[in-house]
Amino acid sequence: MKEFKILAVIAALVGITYYGIEPYAHHIMHPEVAPADFSFKTLKNVDTTLAGNAENGKVLVEANCIACHAIDKAGYPAIMPNADAAASYGVVPPDLSSSGRIYDKNYLANFIFDPVSAMHLEGKYTPESGKQFPMPAYNWMSPQEIMDIVAYLQSVTPKVTEGKETNKATFEAACGRCHDMKYAGIQATTPKDNLKAYMGATPPDLSQYIKSRGEHYLHSFVNDPQVLLHGTSMPRVGLTEKAQEEVIAYMEEIGDSKKAERESLGIWVMLYTFVFAILAYLWKRKIWSEVH
Amino acid sequence: MAEFKKADSMLEWFDQRLGVVNFVKVMMTEYWIPKNINFLWAMGVLLTVLFTFLVVSGIFLLMYYKPDVNMAFDSVNYTIMQEVAYGWLFRHIHAVGASVVFLVIYIHMFTGIYYGSYKKGREMIWVSGMLLFMLFSAEGFSGYMLPWGQMSYWAAYVITEIFGGIPVIGDELVVWIRGNFYVSDSTLTRFFMLHVLLIPLAIIGAIVFHFYALRFPHVNNEEGEFFDFDEEAKKYLAGNKKESKVVPFWPVFLSKDFFVLGFFMLFFFYLVFFHYNFAMDPVNFDKADGLKTPAHIYPEWYFLWSYEVLRGFFFEIAGVSGKDLGLMAFGFANAIFLVLPWLDRSPMVKPANQRPYFKYWFWFLMADLIVLTVYGKLPPTGANAWVGFASSMTFLALFIALPFITKAEAKKVGGK
Ligand code: HEM
């Protein structure tokens, strides 16, 4: 009985200390932020209830977008090699094959209308800065035309099945122009020097970010980097919740590849230890019955 | 050479040459431990086991780790964690073990303080224990640098910088420790050497010494009772096991330790597999970058209390800068436990709760250390800084007051 009392005192002291240095300190150093907004409801430049016409969208895309963007799955290859594209635009314009699937519809329409405000980069591209976002704003198009483009991009997006391949493809499409994933052998399509000049900061290799930042942080950060890293040059990329989950799942596959093994082995080791503890207890009872 | 007759058994063969029968008696079956002890007396064996875990997992890590600033991070986070079969397991055991070993050391230390096991003949046990604490601290600190993450780098930077505050030789001392003007490759390689060779050797030596120091005074017991061990041992050997106040180390004492160990290991493996962030700080999964200071720099949890004593003094008092005051207080905090046996002037060897004054001192100290630990992690701004100052002052005051408190206690109890 007395030993249980001692155990309870120790558990209480250790518990208080643990609470202070882990959950409490974490809460103080990383205050909760507004929940992620996957409907991008502050973007209202384009009326997204309009039904788009993919045929018409195709014409508009051919006229306006493929000078910069490849759409491999629709038969539009890149006009120039990555190094040249990076030199021209600062960053390699992403292939738009999966854009109709990975970007939220409302975000995508508003991005085409005005990329800077959709990406939350007004802080970087102020009139005084003299900087110009490399992709033009299509605010001269009618909402209908923009929705036609969106409809077209959605129509060319290939059907995907859930799994590793898709996770990887989503990561490459959404983040691959800026970030390396060294532990998967993936290099950003844009060369480092161009990125540094274009972004003002080198985008980090994301191999271990699932560990260093954790899922909770990434969930908010990727949805809107400004919320957690105010003033950062990393753009809001406008992924749907599903696509963002795929990206984070990929980061986990690469950064914490032994997770499944760890968790299943853990159960067995604990079971084994439990059996050891019970046997040790029985042995102790037997031995001590002779001396007490 | 002595005459050797032909041995009848393998045991006898070895006994003739190594005296194993006597050795086992002296070390195990006739090494006497008081019967009146609780599970807190199993901490020493827990520490021995944890140290063994650390050595074994460390050897596995050593096979793939590369002590070079360009390779260290990936050798740990890619090669060991993801490529090598069960490399992650060894790393988790090593990192969590290093953290938990301190938890058990603290429980062990405060058990010693609570039961007064550091005085009246047990001074050398205590001193050798403190030596182990210091060596483990150095081991923990040097090991934390090896993965070369952000926290490795910046904690190393901040802690080595502390030595710069020592008068006259400070600046040169920092360079001497780092092997460079800043924390760099030479710092990493020398801390690697310390971590895998010199300090472990010293620890093994200190453990042997600690065990040896236990031999003559014997371990204390729950009531702080002094009795004649030879007398009690005789009773035990004569078969009066129930009457005797002692039990042999093997199998009686160890059977209880194994039982405690079993449940402790269950907790330990839970941490290893499912709850390891407290020991493997997420920030350390960002590679070291000398140009990018993390928003919050803090040492491992077991150094937080003394780190807070260092930070607690943040303003000038009587012309001495806060930094210098902090450094002095930090030096005091790290050395003071060593002389505890001589600060306690009361002759009582009893559990703290049976000592009229000491009990208040003990629980005050525990509370203060917890406050220091928690505030050692929080950012030292606003009210936090003042809590840090107050709890640091309390810490100093507690130790300065101890001789007086215990002297008064000695008077009250009159030589008991
Ligand atoms: C890894 C390091 C250590 C190991 C392996 C270790 C091991 C042991 C063992 C096996 C015992 C005997 C059983 C017991 O009472 O638990 C013991 C006793 C003791 N140790 Fe340690 N110890 C370590 C560190 C320390 C430290 C840091 C201190 C505090 C300064 C300390 C102070 C003591 C004292 C005072 C006793 C005697 C307890 C009593 O008489 O009741 N030890 N140690």
Coordinates of N, CA and C in Angstrom, one line a residue, chain A residues 2-4 6-7 9-10 13-14 16-18 20-22 24-25 28-30 182-183 207-209 211-213 253-258 261-263 265-267 269-271 273-274 276-278 280-281 283-284 287-292, chain B residues 35 37-40 73-74 77-78 81-82 86 88-89 92 103 107 115 222-223 236 241-242 247 250-252 255-256 258-259 262-263 265-266 269-270 273-276 278 282-283 285-286 296 298 301 304 363 366 370 373-374 377-379:
Chain A
K2 N 1.9 1.2 0.9 CA 2.8 2.4 1.0 C 3.5 2.6 -0.3
E3 N 3.9 1.5 -0.9 CA 4.6 1.6 -2.2 C 3.7 2.3 -3.2
F4 N 2.4 2.0 -3.2 CA 1.5 2.7 -4.2 C 1.5 4.2 -3.9
I6 N 3.9 6.0 -2.6 CA 5.1 6.5 -3.1 C 5.1 6.7 -4.7
L7 N 4.5 5.6 -5.3 CA 4.4 5.7 -6.7 C 3.5 6.8 -7.2
V9 N 3.0 9.7 -5.6 CA 3.7 10.9 -5.4 C 4.6 11.2 -6.6
I10 N 5.4 10.1 -6.9 CA 6.3 10.3 -8.0 C 5.6 10.6 -9.3
L13 N 4.5 14.2 -9.3 CA 5.6 15.2 -9.6 C 6.1 15.1 -11.0
V14 N 6.3 13.9 -11.5 CA 6.7 13.8 -12.9 C 5.6 14.3 -13.9
I16 N 3.3 16.6 -13.4 CA 3.3 18.1 -13.4 C 4.4 18.7 -14.2
T17 N 5.6 18.1 -14.0 CA 6.8 18.6 -14.7 C 6.6 18.4 -16.2
Y18 N 6.1 17.2 -16.5 CA 5.9 16.8 -18.0 C 4.9 17.8 -18.6
G20 N 4.2 20.8 -17.8 CA 4.8 22.1 -17.9 C 5.8 22.2 -19.1
I21 N 6.6 21.2 -19.3 CA 7.6 21.3 -20.3 C 7.2 20.8 -21.7
E22 N 6.1 20.1 -21.7 CA 5.7 19.6 -23.0 C 4.4 20.3 -23.5
Y24 N 2.2 22.3 -22.1 CA 2.0 23.7 -21.7 C 3.0 24.6 -22.5
A25 N 4.3 24.2 -22.5 CA 5.3 25.0 -23.1 C 5.0 25.1 -24.6
I28 N 2.4 27.6 -25.3 CA 2.8 29.0 -25.2 C 3.7 29.4 -26.4
M29 N 4.5 28.5 -26.8 CA 5.4 28.8 -27.9 C 4.8 28.7 -29.3
H30 N 3.7 27.9 -29.4 CA 3.0 27.8 -30.7 C 1.5 28.0 -30.5
K182 N 15.0 15.4 -50.9 CA 16.2 14.8 -51.1 C 16.2 13.3 -50.8
Y183 N 15.5 12.9 -49.7 CA 15.5 11.5 -49.3 C 14.7 10.6 -50.3
S207 N 12.5 16.8 -46.9 CA 12.6 15.4 -46.5 C 12.2 15.1 -45.0
Q208 N 12.6 16.0 -44.1 CA 12.3 15.7 -42.7 C 11.3 16.7 -42.1
Y209 N 10.5 17.4 -42.9 CA 9.6 18.4 -42.3 C 8.4 17.8 -41.7
K211 N 8.7 15.5 -39.6 CA 9.2 15.3 -38.3 C 9.4 16.7 -37.6
S212 N 10.0 17.6 -38.3 CA 10.4 18.8 -37.6 C 9.1 19.7 -37.4
R213 N 8.2 19.7 -38.3 CA 7.0 20.5 -38.1 C 5.8 19.7 -37.7
E253 N 5.5 9.4 -45.9 CA 6.1 8.2 -46.5 C 7.6 8.4 -46.7
I254 N 8.1 9.6 -47.0 CA 9.5 9.8 -47.2 C 10.2 10.1 -45.9
G255 N 9.6 10.9 -45.1 CA 10.3 11.4 -43.9 C 10.2 10.4 -42.7
D256 N 9.2 9.6 -42.7 CA 9.0 8.7 -41.6 C 8.6 7.3 -42.1
S257 N 9.5 6.8 -42.9 CA 9.1 5.6 -43.7 C 8.9 4.4 -42.8
K258 N 9.4 4.4 -41.6 CA 9.3 3.2 -40.7 C 8.1 3.3 -39.8
E261 N 6.1 0.1 -39.3 CA 6.9 -1.0 -38.7 C 7.1 -0.7 -37.2
R262 N 7.3 0.6 -36.9 CA 7.5 1.0 -35.5 C 6.3 0.7 -34.7
E263 N 5.1 1.1 -35.2 CA 3.9 0.9 -34.4 C 3.5 -0.6 -34.3
L265 N 5.6 -3.2 -34.4 CA 6.6 -3.8 -33.5 C 6.4 -3.4 -32.1
G266 N 6.1 -2.1 -31.9 CA 5.9 -1.6 -30.5 C 4.9 -2.4 -29.7
I267 N 3.8 -2.8 -30.3 CA 2.8 -3.6 -29.6 C 3.4 -4.9 -29.2
V269 N 6.6 -5.7 -28.7 CA 7.6 -5.5 -27.6 C 7.0 -5.3 -26.3
M270 N 5.9 -4.5 -26.3 CA 5.2 -4.2 -25.0 C 4.5 -5.4 -24.5
L271 N 4.0 -6.2 -25.4 CA 3.3 -7.5 -24.9 C 4.4 -8.4 -24.3
T273 N 7.2 -7.5 -23.0 CA 7.7 -7.0 -21.7 C 6.7 -7.2 -20.6
F274 N 5.4 -7.1 -21.0 CA 4.4 -7.4 -20.0 C 4.5 -8.8 -19.4
F276 N 7.1 -10.6 -19.4 CA 8.3 -10.6 -18.5 C 8.0 -10.0 -17.1
A277 N 7.3 -8.9 -17.1 CA 6.9 -8.3 -15.8 C 6.1 -9.2 -14.9
I278 N 5.1 -9.9 -15.5 CA 4.3 -10.7 -14.8 C 5.1 -11.9 -14.2
A280 N 8.2 -12.0 -13.6 CA 9.1 -11.4 -12.6 C 8.4 -11.2 -11.3
Y281 N 7.1 -10.8 -11.4 CA 6.3 -10.5 -10.2 C 6.1 -11.9 -9.5
W283 N 7.8 -14.6 -9.6 CA 9.1 -15.1 -9.1 C 9.4 -14.3 -7.8
K284 N 9.2 -13.0 -7.8 CA 9.5 -12.2 -6.6 C 8.6 -12.6 -5.5
I287 N 10.0 -15.9 -4.1 CA 11.3 -15.7 -3.3 C 11.0 -14.9 -2.0
W288 N 10.2 -13.9 -2.0 CA 10.0 -13.1 -0.8 C 9.1 -13.8 0.2
S289 N 8.3 -14.8 -0.3 CA 7.5 -15.5 0.7 C 8.3 -16.2 1.8
E290 N 9.6 -16.5 1.4 CA 10.4 -17.2 2.3 C 11.0 -16.2 3.3
V291 N 11.1 -15.0 3.0 CA 11.8 -14.1 3.9 C 10.9 -13.2 4.7
H292 N 9.6 -13.1 4.3 CA 8.7 -12.2 5.0 C 7.9 -13.0 6.1
Chain B
K35 N 16.3 -5.7 4.4 CA 15.0 -6.2 3.9 C 14.0 -5.1 3.8
I37 N 13.1 -2.2 2.5 CA 13.3 -1.2 1.5 C 12.1 -1.3 0.6
N38 N 11.9 -0.2 -0.2 CA 10.8 -0.2 -1.1 C 11.3 -0.1 -2.5
F39 N 10.4 0.1 -3.5 CA 10.9 0.0 -4.9 C 11.8 1.1 -5.3
L40 N 11.9 2.1 -4.5 CA 12.9 3.2 -4.8 C 14.3 2.7 -4.8
F73 N 24.0 14.8 -40.2 CA 22.5 14.9 -40.2 C 21.9 13.7 -41.1
D74 N 22.3 13.6 -42.3 CA 21.7 12.5 -43.1 C 22.1 11.1 -42.7
N77 N 19.5 10.7 -39.9 CA 18.0 10.8 -40.3 C 17.7 10.0 -41.5
Y78 N 18.6 9.7 -42.4 CA 18.3 8.9 -43.5 C 18.9 7.5 -43.3
M81 N 17.9 6.0 -39.6 CA 16.4 6.0 -39.4 C 15.6 5.3 -40.5
Q82 N 16.2 5.3 -41.7 CA 15.3 4.8 -42.8 C 15.9 3.6 -43.6
Y86 N 16.1 -1.8 -38.7 CA 15.9 -1.5 -37.3 C 16.9 -0.4 -36.7
W88 N 16.3 2.7 -36.8 CA 15.4 3.6 -36.1 C 15.1 3.1 -34.7
L89 N 15.1 1.8 -34.5 CA 14.8 1.2 -33.2 C 16.0 1.6 -32.2
H92 N 15.9 5.3 -31.4 CA 14.8 5.6 -30.5 C 15.2 5.1 -29.1
L103 N 15.6 10.9 -15.8 CA 14.5 10.8 -14.9 C 14.8 9.9 -13.7
I107 N 15.2 10.6 -9.7 CA 14.4 9.8 -8.6 C 15.4 9.2 -7.6
Y115 N 15.8 10.0 2.1 CA 16.1 9.1 3.2 C 17.4 9.4 4.0
E222 N 14.4 1.9 4.7 CA 13.2 2.8 4.8 C 13.1 3.6 6.1
E223 N 13.7 3.1 7.2 CA 13.6 3.8 8.5 C 14.9 4.4 8.9
Y236 N 20.4 -15.0 8.9 CA 19.9 -15.5 7.6 C 20.5 -16.8 7.2
K241 N 15.4 -16.8 8.2 CA 15.3 -15.8 7.1 C 14.2 -14.8 7.4
K242 N 13.2 -15.2 8.1 CA 12.1 -14.3 8.4 C 12.5 -13.2 9.4
V247 N 18.7 -9.4 3.5 CA 18.5 -10.4 2.4 C 19.7 -10.4 1.5
W250 N 21.5 -11.6 -4.4 CA 21.0 -12.6 -5.3 C 20.5 -13.7 -4.4
P251 N 19.3 -14.3 -4.6 CA 18.3 -13.9 -5.6 C 17.3 -12.9 -5.0
V252 N 17.3 -12.6 -3.7 CA 16.2 -12.0 -3.1 C 16.0 -10.5 -3.5
S255 N 15.3 -10.2 -7.3 CA 14.0 -10.7 -7.8 C 13.0 -9.5 -7.7
K256 N 13.2 -8.7 -6.6 CA 12.3 -7.5 -6.5 C 12.7 -6.5 -7.6
F258 N 13.9 -7.0 -10.5 CA 13.5 -7.5 -11.8 C 12.0 -7.2 -12.0
F259 N 11.3 -7.4 -11.0 CA 9.8 -7.1 -11.0 C 9.6 -5.6 -11.3
G262 N 10.6 -4.9 -14.8 CA 9.6 -5.3 -15.8 C 8.6 -4.2 -16.1
F263 N 8.0 -3.7 -15.0 CA 7.0 -2.6 -15.3 C 7.6 -1.3 -15.7
M265 N 10.2 -1.2 -17.7 CA 10.5 -1.4 -19.1 C 9.2 -1.2 -20.0
L266 N 8.1 -1.6 -19.4 CA 6.8 -1.5 -20.2 C 6.6 0.0 -20.5
F269 N 9.3 1.2 -23.0 CA 9.1 0.9 -24.4 C 7.9 1.6 -25.0
Y270 N 6.9 1.9 -24.1 CA 5.8 2.8 -24.6 C 6.4 4.1 -25.1
F273 N 8.4 3.6 -28.5 CA 7.7 3.4 -29.8 C 6.6 4.4 -30.0
F274 N 6.0 5.0 -29.0 CA 4.8 5.8 -29.2 C 4.9 7.2 -28.8
H275 N 5.9 7.5 -27.9 CA 5.8 8.9 -27.3 C 7.2 9.4 -27.1
Y276 N 7.9 9.7 -28.2 CA 9.3 10.0 -28.1 C 9.7 11.5 -28.3
F278 N 9.4 14.1 -26.6 CA 10.0 14.8 -25.5 C 11.6 14.5 -25.5
P282 N 11.4 17.9 -32.1 CA 11.2 18.1 -33.5 C 12.1 19.1 -34.1
V283 N 12.4 20.2 -33.4 CA 13.3 21.2 -34.0 C 14.6 20.6 -34.5
F285 N 15.1 18.1 -36.1 CA 15.0 17.4 -37.4 C 15.1 18.4 -38.5
D286 N 15.5 19.7 -38.2 CA 15.9 20.7 -39.1 C 17.5 20.6 -39.0
H296 N 13.1 29.7 -30.4 CA 13.3 29.3 -29.0 C 14.4 28.4 -28.9
Y298 N 16.4 26.0 -26.2 CA 16.4 25.5 -24.8 C 17.2 24.2 -24.8
W301 N 15.5 18.6 -21.3 CA 14.7 18.9 -20.2 C 15.5 18.8 -18.9
L304 N 17.1 21.9 -17.7 CA 16.3 23.1 -17.6 C 16.4 23.9 -16.3
W363 N 10.5 19.4 0.6 CA 9.4 19.5 -0.3 C 9.5 20.9 -1.0
M366 N 11.8 20.4 -3.9 CA 11.2 19.7 -5.0 C 10.3 20.7 -5.8
I370 N 10.8 22.0 -9.7 CA 9.8 21.9 -10.8 C 9.5 23.2 -11.4
T373 N 12.4 24.1 -13.7 CA 12.4 23.3 -14.9 C 11.3 23.8 -15.9
V374 N 10.1 24.1 -15.4 CA 9.1 24.5 -16.3 C 9.4 25.9 -16.9
K377 N 12.0 26.3 -19.7 CA 11.7 26.1 -21.1 C 10.9 27.3 -21.7
L378 N 10.1 27.9 -20.9 CA 9.3 29.0 -21.4 C 10.1 30.2 -21.8
P379 N 9.7 31.0 -22.8 CA 10.4 32.2 -23.2 C 10.6 33.1 -22.0

